[in-house]
């Protein structure tokens, strides 16, 4: 829940990205904690999808930073 609040209250894109990735790993851990075969596969799939989105977000942050010279919203 703390990472989700960090995403909501982030003041710049870099902070948003860092909390976004922290949220991904925390959520995947909660799924992985079930220790079943399906839980492990689901956690891995969730991480892959979320990291793919994170890479796209990071690309957007970098492009925004290059275009404006600032990472502020």
PDB file of C-alpha atoms in Angstrom:
ATOM      1  CA  UNK A   1       0.000   0.000   0.000  1.00  0.00           C
ATOM      2  CA  UNK A   2       2.928   2.327   0.689  1.00  0.00           C
ATOM      3  CA  UNK A   3       4.231   2.041  -2.855  1.00  0.00           C
ATOM      4  CA  UNK A   4       0.797   2.779  -4.294  1.00  0.00           C
ATOM      5  CA  UNK A   5       0.585   5.909  -2.155  1.00  0.00           C
ATOM      6  CA  UNK A   6       4.050   6.869  -3.383  1.00  0.00           C
ATOM      7  CA  UNK A   7       2.808   6.602  -6.969  1.00  0.00           C
ATOM      8  CA  UNK A   8      -0.205   8.774  -6.199  1.00  0.00           C
ATOM      9  CA  UNK A   9       1.744  11.463  -4.338  1.00  0.00           C
ATOM     10  CA  UNK A  10       4.893  11.505  -6.495  1.00  0.00           C
ATOM     11  CA  UNK A  11       6.052  15.002  -7.348  1.00  0.00           C
ATOM     12  CA  UNK A  12       8.088  14.080 -10.403  1.00  0.00           C
ATOM     13  CA  UNK A  13       8.344  11.326 -12.966  1.00  0.00           C
ATOM     14  CA  UNK A  14      11.445   9.716 -11.482  1.00  0.00           C
ATOM     15  CA  UNK A  15       9.772   9.263  -8.099  1.00  0.00           C
ATOM     16  CA  UNK A  16       6.685   7.903  -9.833  1.00  0.00           C
ATOM     17  CA  UNK A  17       8.797   5.368 -11.708  1.00  0.00           C
ATOM     18  CA  UNK A  18      10.652   4.203  -8.591  1.00  0.00           C
ATOM     19  CA  UNK A  19       7.459   3.696  -6.608  1.00  0.00           C
ATOM     20  CA  UNK A  20       5.849   2.018  -9.637  1.00  0.00           C
ATOM     21  CA  UNK A  21       8.592  -0.592  -9.719  1.00  0.00           C
ATOM     22  CA  UNK A  22       8.504  -1.039  -5.926  1.00  0.00           C
ATOM     23  CA  UNK A  23       4.776  -1.677  -6.228  1.00  0.00           C
ATOM     24  CA  UNK A  24       5.426  -4.342  -8.863  1.00  0.00           C
ATOM     25  CA  UNK A  25       7.859  -6.274  -6.706  1.00  0.00           C
ATOM     26  CA  UNK A  26       5.721  -5.987  -3.575  1.00  0.00           C
ATOM     27  CA  UNK A  27       2.655  -7.250  -5.433  1.00  0.00           C
ATOM     28  CA  UNK A  28       4.570 -10.112  -7.014  1.00  0.00           C
ATOM     29  CA  UNK A  29       5.892 -11.116  -3.598  1.00  0.00           C
ATOM     30  CA  UNK A  30       2.358 -11.308  -2.232  1.00  0.00           C
ATOM     31  CA  UNK A  31       1.369 -13.646  -5.063  1.00  0.00           C
ATOM     32  CA  UNK A  32       4.600 -15.662  -4.762  1.00  0.00           C
ATOM     33  CA  UNK A  33       4.092 -16.119  -1.007  1.00  0.00           C
ATOM     34  CA  UNK A  34       1.367 -18.680  -1.734  1.00  0.00           C
ATOM     35  CA  UNK A  35       4.175 -21.079  -2.811  1.00  0.00           C
ATOM     36  CA  UNK A  36       1.987 -23.109  -5.142  1.00  0.00           C
ATOM     37  CA  UNK A  37       2.961 -23.945  -8.707  1.00  0.00           C
ATOM     38  CA  UNK A  38       0.217 -21.694 -10.073  1.00  0.00           C
ATOM     39  CA  UNK A  39       1.208 -18.873  -7.723  1.00  0.00           C
ATOM     40  CA  UNK A  40       4.819 -19.012  -8.882  1.00  0.00           C
ATOM     41  CA  UNK A  41       3.797 -18.924 -12.542  1.00  0.00           C
ATOM     42  CA  UNK A  42       1.315 -16.115 -11.900  1.00  0.00           C
ATOM     43  CA  UNK A  43       3.899 -14.060  -9.999  1.00  0.00           C
ATOM     44  CA  UNK A  44       6.459 -14.508 -12.777  1.00  0.00           C
ATOM     45  CA  UNK A  45       3.919 -13.560 -15.447  1.00  0.00           C
ATOM     46  CA  UNK A  46       2.826 -10.533 -13.405  1.00  0.00           C
ATOM     47  CA  UNK A  47       6.432  -9.389 -13.055  1.00  0.00           C
ATOM     48  CA  UNK A  48       7.076  -9.757 -16.785  1.00  0.00           C
ATOM     49  CA  UNK A  49       3.995  -7.737 -17.718  1.00  0.00           C
ATOM     50  CA  UNK A  50       4.643  -5.102 -15.057  1.00  0.00           C
ATOM     51  CA  UNK A  51       8.328  -4.748 -15.946  1.00  0.00           C
ATOM     52  CA  UNK A  52       7.408  -4.379 -19.618  1.00  0.00           C
ATOM     53  CA  UNK A  53       5.107  -1.529 -18.631  1.00  0.00           C
ATOM     54  CA  UNK A  54       7.848  -0.128 -16.416  1.00  0.00           C
ATOM     55  CA  UNK A  55      10.294  -0.067 -19.314  1.00  0.00           C
ATOM     56  CA  UNK A  56       7.723   1.809 -21.396  1.00  0.00           C
ATOM     57  CA  UNK A  57       7.179   4.232 -18.501  1.00  0.00           C
ATOM     58  CA  UNK A  58      10.937   4.737 -18.132  1.00  0.00           C
ATOM     59  CA  UNK A  59      11.214   5.408 -21.855  1.00  0.00           C
ATOM     60  CA  UNK A  60       8.499   8.038 -21.572  1.00  0.00           C
ATOM     61  CA  UNK A  61      10.204   9.605 -18.557  1.00  0.00           C
ATOM     62  CA  UNK A  62      13.501   9.787 -20.437  1.00  0.00           C
ATOM     63  CA  UNK A  63      11.850  11.280 -23.525  1.00  0.00           C
ATOM     64  CA  UNK A  64      10.000  13.811 -21.380  1.00  0.00           C
ATOM     65  CA  UNK A  65      13.223  14.723 -19.591  1.00  0.00           C
ATOM     66  CA  UNK A  66      15.079  15.199 -22.858  1.00  0.00           C
ATOM     67  CA  UNK A  67      12.276  17.245 -24.401  1.00  0.00           C
ATOM     68  CA  UNK A  68      11.630  19.548 -21.451  1.00  0.00           C
ATOM     69  CA  UNK A  69      14.825  19.401 -19.406  1.00  0.00           C
ATOM     70  CA  UNK A  70      12.785  18.627 -16.303  1.00  0.00           C
ATOM     71  CA  UNK A  71      11.231  15.567 -14.699  1.00  0.00           C
ATOM     72  CA  UNK A  72       8.527  17.540 -12.897  1.00  0.00           C
ATOM     73  CA  UNK A  73       4.873  17.027 -13.792  1.00  0.00           C
TER      74      UNK A  73
END
